[in-house]
Structure formats: C-alpha cells, structure tokens
Amino acid sequence: MLSQQISQTVEVFDSPSVARAGSESLDPVIAARDIYNALAPCEAACVVFYCCTRYPLEQLSKELNRYFGDIPVIGCTSAGEITPDGCRKHSICAFALSKQHFAVETVLIENLAAFSEHDADELVNSMLDKLRSKAVSPGPVEQHSFGMTLLDGLSIREELVIDVLNMSMQDIPLVGGSAGDDQHFVDTQIYCNGRFYSSAAVFMLINTNCYFDVFSHHHLAPENDKLVVTQTAPGQRVVEEFNAEPAALEYCRINGLKLEELTSEVFAMHPLAVQIGDHLYIRSIQQVNDDLSLTFFCAIDAGIVLTKMKSSGLHAHSTMILNDIRRNVGEIDLLIGFDCTHRRAEIDKYQLEDAMSELYRANHMIGFNTYGEQINGLHLNHTFTGVAIGAPIETDLKSTDA
C-alpha cells in the first residue's frame, strides 16, 4: 500500500528561462502531477529530477512518461533532496530548462566498465555536432555550453567515466553528481529514456544564452594529524591499513574515537583529505567493514598521505561562496546543486536545516545529496558543486542599453 501524502509543494518560478518544482508526496501519481503542474508553464527543452528511494520507481517512471511525453527527462535517486522549500528527505524535486534559452543533447551510458577514451571522443563529437544545429548561444557552442553527468553512485566507475569525458570535452566545463539511495548503500539508480537503470550514467550537453558559472568548493580546514595509506584492496576503494595498522583502528586513534562509534555521521564529522599541489581534496569514508578496513566514496591508492580535516563553518562558507557566484552571474535564476551526503549529515547534526534551507531558497537551488561530486575530470567528496544560471545574455544587454 502506498504511503499517505505527507505534504505537497508546487512552485512555478516566474522566469522566462527555467522552472523549479518539488513534492513531498510519496504517491507517485500525485508526485508526478505536482512536478508537471509546476514545470508546465516552461516550454521545456529538458527536465531533470532527483528522488528518494521510497518511491515505487517503476510506477514513478510510468507517471513521468505520461505527463512529459517526448520531452527529454533524466534523473537519479538521492540521499536527500534540495527542493524549492530547501533541505528535504523522502521527496522529489525537479527543474526544467526552456527551449528558448537552452539546447540540450542527452545520452545514456550503460557499460561503464568498458567506456573508453575512444567511446568518449565519438560520443562528445556526435553530441556537439547535433548541438550546433540547434544552438541558442550568441557565439561558438563550445564557449557557451557545459556538460552534466549523473552516475550510479555505487558503480565504482565515476573516475573512469568522467576522466575520459573530460578529455573529450576539451575546454567545456563538466559537472555532476553520483546517485544515492538514502544511505542504504545497496542500489542507486539513474533515469533516462523513460526508465531507471543501475550501473549506468547519463551525460548531458547543455548550450545556453544565459550567463552561467560552474563551481566546486568545500568548507574544511586541515589539522596536523596524518595517515599514510599502506595497504588497499585494488579497484575496490577499500583501505585495509593506515600506517601499517588496521585502517579503522588508526582512524579511531587520530580522532579519539572508539570502534563502535564509527557511523556515517561520525565519518562526516571527521573527514580526511589528500593534498595535490596547493589543493586539499576530501576522501570521504562510506563505511567500516568487518575486517577493520574502510570503504571510501572515492578511489584511493596505497602510498598517499591523508590529512585530518575539520569544519570551518558550513553555513558561513556556503554564504560566502554564493555571494561570490552572484558577483559572477548576477542574480541566480537556477542553482543546480550537487551537495555531498556528508555535508547533509553536518547540517542535520548541528541543526542547520532551517538556515541552509533559507540560503538555498534565496538562491533558487534544486539539487540532491550525493555519493560523490564531479567537476571537470575530478571525482570529489564533501563538496558543494554545481552550476549557477543567471539571466539570458540578450535580456541583460537590452536592459543595459535601456
């Protein structure tokens, strides 16, 4: 029996270029209708949605197909949603990009393990050729486009796929997120071509005549403690030893923790990072295993040195980043956000939901809590990553001339 409707959010965002929607009904019939009613005023080039795993996904697919017909719809399951109302769980959210201001090409990648540089070159070149024929930008397609990926968050193939895609994209920015499954770590799903898939990715090229800014930031600062990865399980994102000791025990030692205290929330509060050049990149832990090894959300190799990190203030840092973005694009019409599940754990632990929801609402964000974030050729953890879309360029120029 379907869950009863909890509450409902329907929003039409008064903009010529985008629309946003959200529903907290767990009835797929009601949820799909809510999403459609909110997005219908936008003559959509595409629709993107993120949903919790409590929905009966086959029925949700059927309802979305019924409402949106030939409009390209992509999406994925999540570990929390960011709706027009802010931070939510057990809901669905979506956005639409209008035909007037966006041209879109979308493709499903099913065999992630075999996806090669040659495959990426052929795919990107073909999609760019199609995009040029319907581009809306005032200049070269490559200068006014970005790529977006949604990937199976348990595939352990994100690095492979985004690396070859990024090389093929050349100077076109690439951004995306890894699907979640509400912290169950069992089955994450990607939606494309009218159905859900596992072990898959969807890749979208978006050309626009709007201002946009692709970004990725984290709010963490380094401490003094270090861990050297001395043994891994190759290809599995599993660290068996730090400093030649069982990984979980060494992790507990530097953080003053007991083994029985290791939970997803604790991992979120005690992150680690690897330094590459001048930058620290977070390597988040997914879970502790029976043999005292640790499974990570990102690829991790023997020999690297990890630094203990601490929060510098999630809300203050996010506010600063969004202020900087608005200086780049002006007022934000739509913020497509990929927000790590460990950031969401920090929001929940320190009761920041209301403050972060207000910040996300003010910046017109639609997004989800991910099992990993992608920026250009990098697969990251514990970041706030996304694309901020501003006013159409021609509209801005007309208002300036006036």
Tab-separated table of C-alpha atoms in Angstrom:
chain	number	residue	atom	x	y	z
A	1	MET	CA	0.000	0.000	0.000
A	2	LEU	CA	1.326	3.404	-0.933
A	3	SER	CA	2.342	5.787	1.837
A	4	GLN	CA	-0.094	8.553	2.580
A	5	GLN	CA	0.691	12.010	1.255
A	6	ILE	CA	2.768	13.899	3.831
A	7	SER	CA	2.709	17.346	2.338
A	8	GLN	CA	2.907	18.938	-1.048
A	9	THR	CA	4.990	21.683	-2.613
A	10	VAL	CA	4.166	23.112	-6.007
A	11	GLU	CA	6.063	26.109	-7.282
A	12	VAL	CA	6.083	27.933	-10.566
A	13	PHE	CA	9.200	30.064	-10.729
A	14	ASP	CA	8.400	33.192	-12.706
A	15	SER	CA	11.295	33.191	-15.147
A	16	PRO	CA	11.481	33.058	-18.936
A	17	SER	CA	14.300	30.530	-18.835
A	18	VAL	CA	13.752	27.962	-16.045
A	19	ALA	CA	11.158	26.405	-13.761
A	20	ARG	CA	11.500	24.547	-10.447
A	21	ALA	CA	9.314	22.061	-8.625
A	22	GLY	CA	9.107	19.779	-5.615
A	23	SER	CA	6.683	17.374	-3.972
A	24	GLU	CA	6.750	15.574	-0.628
A	25	SER	CA	4.001	13.160	-1.599
A	26	LEU	CA	5.252	9.577	-1.743
A	27	ASP	CA	2.364	8.622	-4.008
A	28	PRO	CA	3.987	8.590	-7.489
A	29	VAL	CA	0.731	9.623	-9.140
A	30	ILE	CA	0.488	12.751	-7.000
A	31	ALA	CA	4.221	13.470	-7.075
A	32	ALA	CA	4.459	13.308	-10.880
A	33	ARG	CA	1.383	15.515	-11.201
A	34	ASP	CA	2.853	18.052	-8.772
A	35	ILE	CA	6.090	18.178	-10.738
A	36	TYR	CA	4.322	18.502	-14.080
A	37	ASN	CA	1.961	21.249	-12.907
A	38	ALA	CA	4.870	23.323	-11.634
A	39	LEU	CA	7.042	22.857	-14.725
A	40	ALA	CA	4.342	23.029	-17.417
A	41	PRO	CA	4.488	26.842	-17.890
A	42	CYS	CA	8.107	26.432	-19.029
A	43	GLU	CA	8.318	25.216	-22.639
A	44	ALA	CA	10.957	22.689	-21.666
A	45	ALA	CA	13.955	21.559	-23.665
A	46	CYS	CA	14.543	19.036	-20.864
A	47	VAL	CA	13.519	18.112	-17.330
A	48	VAL	CA	15.876	16.879	-14.594
A	49	PHE	CA	14.648	15.320	-11.332
A	50	TYR	CA	16.057	13.776	-8.153
A	51	CYS	CA	14.028	11.457	-5.921
A	52	CYS	CA	14.296	9.345	-2.791
A	53	THR	CA	14.258	5.549	-2.995
A	54	ARG	CA	10.939	5.218	-1.158
A	55	TYR	CA	9.078	5.732	-4.425
A	56	PRO	CA	7.970	2.652	-6.375
A	57	LEU	CA	10.326	3.546	-9.207
A	58	GLU	CA	8.585	1.629	-11.981
A	59	GLN	CA	5.308	3.390	-11.245
A	60	LEU	CA	7.040	6.759	-10.943
A	61	SER	CA	8.572	6.161	-14.393
A	62	LYS	CA	5.163	5.420	-15.833
A	63	GLU	CA	3.667	8.610	-14.410
A	64	LEU	CA	6.552	10.818	-15.560
A	65	ASN	CA	6.298	9.347	-19.068
A	66	ARG	CA	2.576	10.002	-19.116
A	67	TYR	CA	2.993	13.673	-18.229
A	68	PHE	CA	6.150	14.660	-20.103
A	69	GLY	CA	5.820	12.573	-23.269
A	70	ASP	CA	8.537	13.470	-25.782
A	71	ILE	CA	10.342	15.965	-23.528
A	72	PRO	CA	13.759	14.517	-22.535
A	73	VAL	CA	13.654	13.651	-18.827
A	74	ILE	CA	16.694	12.494	-16.847
A	75	GLY	CA	17.176	11.942	-13.135
A	76	CYS	CA	18.512	9.779	-10.348
A	77	THR	CA	17.856	8.532	-6.849
A	78	SER	CA	19.294	10.548	-3.988
A	79	ALA	CA	20.370	10.617	-0.350
A	80	GLY	CA	18.308	13.738	0.352
A	81	GLU	CA	16.792	16.419	-1.836
A	82	ILE	CA	17.003	20.199	-2.141
A	83	THR	CA	13.589	21.387	-3.261
A	84	PRO	CA	12.104	24.865	-3.721
A	85	ASP	CA	11.462	24.685	0.055
A	86	GLY	CA	15.100	23.846	0.898
A	87	CYS	CA	16.597	20.719	2.507
A	88	ARG	CA	14.234	17.752	2.429
A	89	LYS	CA	14.276	13.975	2.703
A	90	HIS	CA	11.926	11.389	1.190
A	91	SER	CA	10.726	13.684	-1.597
A	92	ILE	CA	11.198	14.519	-5.262
A	93	CYS	CA	12.419	17.754	-6.854
A	94	ALA	CA	12.942	18.848	-10.445
A	95	PHE	CA	13.838	21.673	-12.779
A	96	ALA	CA	13.100	22.461	-16.409
A	97	LEU	CA	15.243	24.374	-18.895
A	98	SER	CA	13.318	26.261	-21.572
A	99	LYS	CA	13.726	25.761	-25.335
A	100	GLN	CA	14.146	29.500	-25.790
A	101	HIS	CA	17.291	29.680	-23.694
A	102	PHE	CA	18.728	26.138	-23.722
A	103	ALA	CA	19.584	23.487	-26.295
A	104	VAL	CA	20.218	20.016	-24.919
A	105	GLU	CA	21.673	16.700	-26.048
A	106	THR	CA	21.396	13.684	-23.738
A	107	VAL	CA	22.752	10.135	-23.905
A	108	LEU	CA	22.671	7.075	-21.636
A	109	ILE	CA	25.968	5.257	-20.951
A	110	GLU	CA	25.196	1.696	-19.859
A	111	ASN	CA	28.511	-0.186	-19.851
A	112	LEU	CA	30.563	1.988	-17.503
A	113	ALA	CA	33.380	-0.528	-17.056
A	114	ALA	CA	34.116	-0.641	-20.801
A	115	PHE	CA	33.645	3.072	-21.530
A	116	SER	CA	36.877	4.200	-23.205
A	117	GLU	CA	38.568	7.370	-24.407
A	118	HIS	CA	37.617	6.423	-27.964
A	119	ASP	CA	33.976	5.981	-26.922
A	120	ALA	CA	34.025	9.376	-25.226
A	121	ASP	CA	35.537	11.101	-28.269
A	122	GLU	CA	32.903	9.650	-30.590
A	123	LEU	CA	30.100	10.451	-28.180
A	124	VAL	CA	31.092	14.049	-27.449
A	125	ASN	CA	31.831	14.873	-31.103
A	126	SER	CA	28.472	13.485	-32.207
A	127	MET	CA	26.603	15.357	-29.498
A	128	LEU	CA	28.409	18.627	-30.276
A	129	ASP	CA	27.524	18.304	-33.967
A	130	LYS	CA	23.852	17.902	-33.061
A	131	LEU	CA	24.041	20.737	-30.551
A	132	ARG	CA	25.487	23.140	-33.120
A	133	SER	CA	22.457	22.651	-35.342
A	134	LYS	CA	20.085	23.917	-32.642
A	135	ALA	CA	22.345	26.125	-30.501
A	136	VAL	CA	20.798	29.156	-28.803
A	137	SER	CA	24.036	30.834	-27.734
A	138	PRO	CA	25.216	34.132	-29.253
A	139	GLY	CA	28.704	32.746	-30.015
A	140	PRO	CA	30.560	29.442	-30.537
A	141	VAL	CA	28.803	26.479	-28.951
A	142	GLU	CA	31.908	25.453	-27.008
A	143	GLN	CA	32.109	28.845	-25.273
A	144	HIS	CA	28.503	28.843	-24.099
A	145	SER	CA	27.956	25.217	-23.034
A	146	PHE	CA	28.565	22.891	-20.118
A	147	GLY	CA	28.277	19.157	-19.571
A	148	MET	CA	26.412	17.422	-16.767
A	149	THR	CA	26.673	13.841	-15.529
A	150	LEU	CA	24.519	11.721	-13.243
A	151	LEU	CA	26.242	8.439	-12.362
A	152	ASP	CA	25.451	5.280	-10.425
A	153	GLY	CA	26.916	6.126	-7.019
A	154	LEU	CA	27.849	2.515	-6.224
A	155	SER	CA	29.389	1.628	-9.586
A	156	ILE	CA	32.998	2.468	-8.553
A	157	ARG	CA	33.349	3.757	-12.131
A	158	GLU	CA	32.898	7.501	-11.738
A	159	GLU	CA	36.608	8.322	-12.072
A	160	LEU	CA	36.956	6.302	-15.271
A	161	VAL	CA	33.915	7.817	-16.970
A	162	ILE	CA	34.455	11.457	-16.082
A	163	ASP	CA	38.174	11.303	-16.862
A	164	VAL	CA	37.643	10.258	-20.488
A	165	LEU	CA	34.616	12.525	-20.919
A	166	ASN	CA	36.573	15.481	-19.590
A	167	MET	CA	39.436	14.854	-22.036
A	168	SER	CA	36.975	14.761	-24.912
A	169	MET	CA	35.213	17.925	-23.748
A	170	GLN	CA	38.429	19.954	-24.010
A	171	ASP	CA	37.541	23.386	-22.593
A	172	ILE	CA	33.821	22.760	-21.975
A	173	PRO	CA	33.239	22.517	-18.194
A	174	LEU	CA	31.822	19.277	-16.835
A	175	VAL	CA	29.864	18.978	-13.582
A	176	GLY	CA	27.756	16.287	-11.974
A	177	GLY	CA	26.819	14.048	-9.073
A	178	SER	CA	26.693	10.396	-8.040
A	179	ALA	CA	23.262	8.985	-7.280
A	180	GLY	CA	22.375	7.961	-3.722
A	181	ASP	CA	19.980	5.548	-2.074
A	182	ASP	CA	19.111	7.204	1.236
A	183	GLN	CA	22.273	5.875	2.945
A	184	HIS	CA	21.403	2.201	2.358
A	185	PHE	CA	24.427	1.687	0.033
A	186	VAL	CA	22.655	-1.098	-1.824
A	187	ASP	CA	21.221	0.198	-5.112
A	188	THR	CA	21.470	3.609	-6.765
A	189	GLN	CA	19.510	4.311	-9.933
A	190	ILE	CA	19.824	6.582	-12.986
A	191	TYR	CA	16.787	7.629	-15.040
A	192	CYS	CA	16.869	8.122	-18.818
A	193	ASN	CA	14.785	7.124	-21.854
A	194	GLY	CA	11.707	6.569	-19.714
A	195	ARG	CA	13.093	4.104	-17.166
A	196	PHE	CA	15.532	3.620	-14.284
A	197	TYR	CA	18.912	1.895	-14.747
A	198	SER	CA	21.622	0.626	-12.411
A	199	SER	CA	25.339	0.530	-13.300
A	200	ALA	CA	24.756	3.388	-15.736
A	201	ALA	CA	25.327	7.084	-16.281
A	202	VAL	CA	23.519	9.816	-18.140
A	203	PHE	CA	25.528	12.527	-19.872
A	204	MET	CA	24.020	15.819	-20.973
A	205	LEU	CA	25.487	18.662	-23.043
A	206	ILE	CA	23.732	21.982	-22.472
A	207	ASN	CA	24.121	25.069	-24.644
A	208	THR	CA	22.667	28.307	-23.296
A	209	ASN	CA	22.355	32.009	-23.969
A	210	CYS	CA	22.273	32.651	-20.225
A	211	TYR	CA	25.170	33.593	-18.001
A	212	PHE	CA	26.394	30.606	-16.002
A	213	ASP	CA	29.124	29.666	-13.539
A	214	VAL	CA	30.359	26.126	-12.803
A	215	PHE	CA	31.811	25.774	-9.291
A	216	SER	CA	33.032	23.337	-6.643
A	217	HIS	CA	34.082	24.156	-3.076
A	218	HIS	CA	34.468	22.569	0.347
A	219	HIS	CA	34.418	24.200	3.785
A	220	LEU	CA	37.033	22.051	5.526
A	221	ALA	CA	40.373	23.125	7.028
A	222	PRO	CA	43.462	20.953	7.729
A	223	GLU	CA	44.708	19.800	11.110
A	224	ASN	CA	48.098	18.311	11.972
A	225	ASP	CA	47.371	14.573	12.088
A	226	LYS	CA	48.313	12.420	9.067
A	227	LEU	CA	47.566	8.893	7.907
A	228	VAL	CA	49.625	7.039	5.293
A	229	VAL	CA	47.708	4.510	3.181
A	230	THR	CA	49.904	1.409	3.409
A	231	GLN	CA	47.580	-1.277	2.034
A	232	THR	CA	44.490	-1.213	-0.183
A	233	ALA	CA	42.181	-3.668	-1.916
A	234	PRO	CA	42.864	-2.712	-5.561
A	235	GLY	CA	39.899	-1.407	-7.531
A	236	GLN	CA	37.513	-1.523	-4.588
A	237	ARG	CA	38.015	1.867	-2.852
A	238	VAL	CA	38.909	-0.080	0.286
A	239	VAL	CA	41.802	0.871	2.585
A	240	GLU	CA	42.986	-2.066	4.650
A	241	GLU	CA	45.831	-0.365	6.532
A	242	PHE	CA	46.904	3.103	7.633
A	243	ASN	CA	50.476	3.359	8.961
A	244	ALA	CA	50.752	-0.465	8.668
A	245	GLU	CA	47.910	-0.872	11.199
A	246	PRO	CA	44.236	-1.839	10.643
A	247	ALA	CA	42.677	1.179	8.956
A	248	ALA	CA	39.678	1.554	11.270
A	249	LEU	CA	41.834	1.411	14.398
A	250	GLU	CA	44.258	4.080	13.138
A	251	TYR	CA	41.355	6.282	12.079
A	252	CYS	CA	39.880	5.934	15.574
A	253	ARG	CA	43.243	6.722	17.166
A	254	ILE	CA	43.800	10.085	15.480
A	255	ASN	CA	40.199	11.125	16.085
A	256	GLY	CA	39.898	9.930	19.696
A	257	LEU	CA	37.074	7.542	18.802
A	258	LYS	CA	36.046	4.020	19.756
A	259	LEU	CA	35.460	1.408	17.073
A	260	GLU	CA	31.792	1.040	17.999
A	261	GLU	CA	31.294	4.767	17.422
A	262	LEU	CA	32.059	4.578	13.690
A	263	THR	CA	28.906	5.557	11.799
A	264	SER	CA	28.157	7.505	8.644
A	265	GLU	CA	27.574	10.616	10.751
A	266	VAL	CA	30.915	10.193	12.536
A	267	PHE	CA	32.724	9.795	9.216
A	268	ALA	CA	31.070	13.028	8.054
A	269	MET	CA	32.279	14.871	11.144
A	270	HIS	CA	35.866	13.553	10.870
A	271	PRO	CA	36.879	13.789	7.189
A	272	LEU	CA	40.251	13.165	5.579
A	273	ALA	CA	41.905	14.836	2.579
A	274	VAL	CA	44.748	14.266	0.145
A	275	GLN	CA	46.908	17.202	-0.914
A	276	ILE	CA	47.583	17.593	-4.639
A	277	GLY	CA	49.605	20.689	-5.407
A	278	ASP	CA	48.166	23.571	-3.431
A	279	HIS	CA	44.730	21.985	-3.019
A	280	LEU	CA	43.246	19.586	-0.486
A	281	TYR	CA	40.732	17.110	-1.898
A	282	ILE	CA	38.433	15.303	0.522
A	283	ARG	CA	38.348	11.497	0.577
A	284	SER	CA	35.169	10.572	2.456
A	285	ILE	CA	34.659	7.219	4.190
A	286	GLN	CA	31.480	5.317	3.364
A	287	GLN	CA	31.620	2.510	5.945
A	288	VAL	CA	33.722	0.326	8.232
A	289	ASN	CA	33.979	-3.350	7.305
A	290	ASP	CA	34.147	-6.479	9.473
A	291	ASP	CA	37.891	-6.880	8.837
A	292	LEU	CA	38.516	-3.304	10.128
A	293	SER	CA	39.116	-1.975	6.626
A	294	LEU	CA	37.387	1.218	5.481
A	295	THR	CA	35.412	1.681	2.264
A	296	PHE	CA	35.676	5.144	0.693
A	297	PHE	CA	33.393	7.036	-1.688
A	298	CYS	CA	36.368	7.850	-3.966
A	299	ALA	CA	39.251	5.930	-5.482
A	300	ILE	CA	42.211	5.789	-3.124
A	301	ASP	CA	45.710	4.393	-3.681
A	302	ALA	CA	48.461	2.957	-1.489
A	303	GLY	CA	51.179	5.432	-0.618
A	304	ILE	CA	49.086	8.574	-0.414
A	305	VAL	CA	49.087	10.680	2.739
A	306	LEU	CA	45.740	11.742	4.183
A	307	THR	CA	45.311	14.783	6.408
A	308	LYS	CA	42.764	15.075	9.186
A	309	MET	CA	40.269	17.863	8.441
A	310	LYS	CA	37.764	19.926	10.418
A	311	SER	CA	34.782	22.087	9.546
A	312	SER	CA	35.379	25.809	9.168
A	313	GLY	CA	31.638	26.558	9.359
A	314	LEU	CA	29.352	25.138	6.677
A	315	HIS	CA	26.721	27.886	6.618
A	316	ALA	CA	29.160	30.795	6.666
A	317	HIS	CA	31.312	29.241	3.950
A	318	SER	CA	28.307	28.437	1.729
A	319	THR	CA	27.047	32.001	2.113
A	320	MET	CA	30.439	33.361	1.050
A	321	ILE	CA	30.568	31.076	-1.999
A	322	LEU	CA	27.084	32.032	-3.156
A	323	ASN	CA	27.855	35.729	-2.735
A	324	ASP	CA	30.903	35.239	-4.973
A	325	ILE	CA	28.830	33.378	-7.569
A	326	ARG	CA	26.258	36.171	-7.721
A	327	ARG	CA	29.078	38.598	-8.440
A	328	ASN	CA	29.944	36.420	-11.451
A	329	VAL	CA	26.484	35.786	-12.927
A	330	GLY	CA	24.249	38.384	-11.300
A	331	GLU	CA	21.031	37.216	-9.703
A	332	ILE	CA	20.711	33.426	-9.898
A	333	ASP	CA	17.660	32.105	-11.758
A	334	LEU	CA	18.566	28.471	-11.069
A	335	LEU	CA	21.273	26.823	-8.979
A	336	ILE	CA	21.774	23.176	-9.973
A	337	GLY	CA	23.376	21.754	-6.846
A	338	PHE	CA	25.282	18.559	-6.050
A	339	ASP	CA	25.666	18.588	-2.263
A	340	CYS	CA	27.575	15.742	-0.616
A	341	THR	CA	25.687	13.443	1.754
A	342	HIS	CA	28.348	14.168	4.400
A	343	ARG	CA	27.537	17.878	4.215
A	344	ARG	CA	23.910	16.902	4.819
A	345	ALA	CA	24.987	14.893	7.877
A	346	GLU	CA	26.688	18.004	9.260
A	347	ILE	CA	23.575	20.070	8.538
A	348	ASP	CA	21.455	17.564	10.468
A	349	LYS	CA	23.863	17.165	13.394
A	350	TYR	CA	24.214	20.881	14.055
A	351	GLN	CA	20.562	21.706	13.294
A	352	LEU	CA	21.401	23.884	10.309
A	353	GLU	CA	18.465	22.750	8.169
A	354	ASP	CA	16.452	25.955	8.542
A	355	ALA	CA	19.426	28.246	7.906
A	356	MET	CA	20.685	26.245	4.924
A	357	SER	CA	17.164	25.906	3.513
A	358	GLU	CA	16.762	29.669	3.645
A	359	LEU	CA	20.098	30.115	1.858
A	360	TYR	CA	19.219	27.554	-0.821
A	361	ARG	CA	15.760	29.049	-1.341
A	362	ALA	CA	17.188	32.551	-1.708
A	363	ASN	CA	19.481	31.263	-4.465
A	364	HIS	CA	16.807	29.200	-6.269
A	365	MET	CA	18.578	25.890	-5.756
A	366	ILE	CA	17.374	22.482	-6.921
A	367	GLY	CA	19.670	19.583	-6.130
A	368	PHE	CA	20.353	16.424	-4.190
A	369	ASN	CA	22.674	14.924	-1.605
A	370	THR	CA	25.176	12.803	-3.486
A	371	TYR	CA	27.572	9.903	-3.014
A	372	GLY	CA	30.196	11.933	-4.893
A	373	GLU	CA	30.517	15.113	-6.926
A	374	GLN	CA	32.211	15.683	-10.273
A	375	ILE	CA	33.954	18.782	-11.592
A	376	ASN	CA	35.787	18.575	-14.903
A	377	GLY	CA	37.966	15.436	-14.599
A	378	LEU	CA	37.756	15.100	-10.812
A	379	HIS	CA	35.532	12.880	-8.677
A	380	LEU	CA	35.208	14.538	-5.260
A	381	ASN	CA	33.639	14.152	-1.827
A	382	HIS	CA	32.304	16.515	0.814
A	383	THR	CA	31.864	19.386	-1.655
A	384	PHE	CA	29.204	21.842	-2.702
A	385	THR	CA	29.373	21.586	-6.506
A	386	GLY	CA	27.106	22.809	-9.255
A	387	VAL	CA	26.098	25.283	-11.928
A	388	ALA	CA	24.591	28.713	-11.261
A	389	ILE	CA	22.479	30.026	-14.138
A	390	GLY	CA	21.804	33.737	-14.413
A	391	ALA	CA	19.788	35.960	-16.726
A	392	PRO	CA	19.709	35.455	-20.501
A	393	ILE	CA	22.523	37.404	-22.134
A	394	GLU	CA	20.329	39.220	-24.645
A	395	THR	CA	17.870	40.242	-21.924
A	396	ASP	CA	20.698	41.650	-19.846
A	397	LEU	CA	22.073	43.570	-22.829
A	398	LYS	CA	18.682	45.074	-23.650
A	399	SER	CA	18.176	46.221	-20.100
A	400	THR	CA	21.661	47.734	-20.110
A	401	ASP	CA	21.014	49.627	-23.365
A	402	ALA	CA	17.770	50.980	-21.956
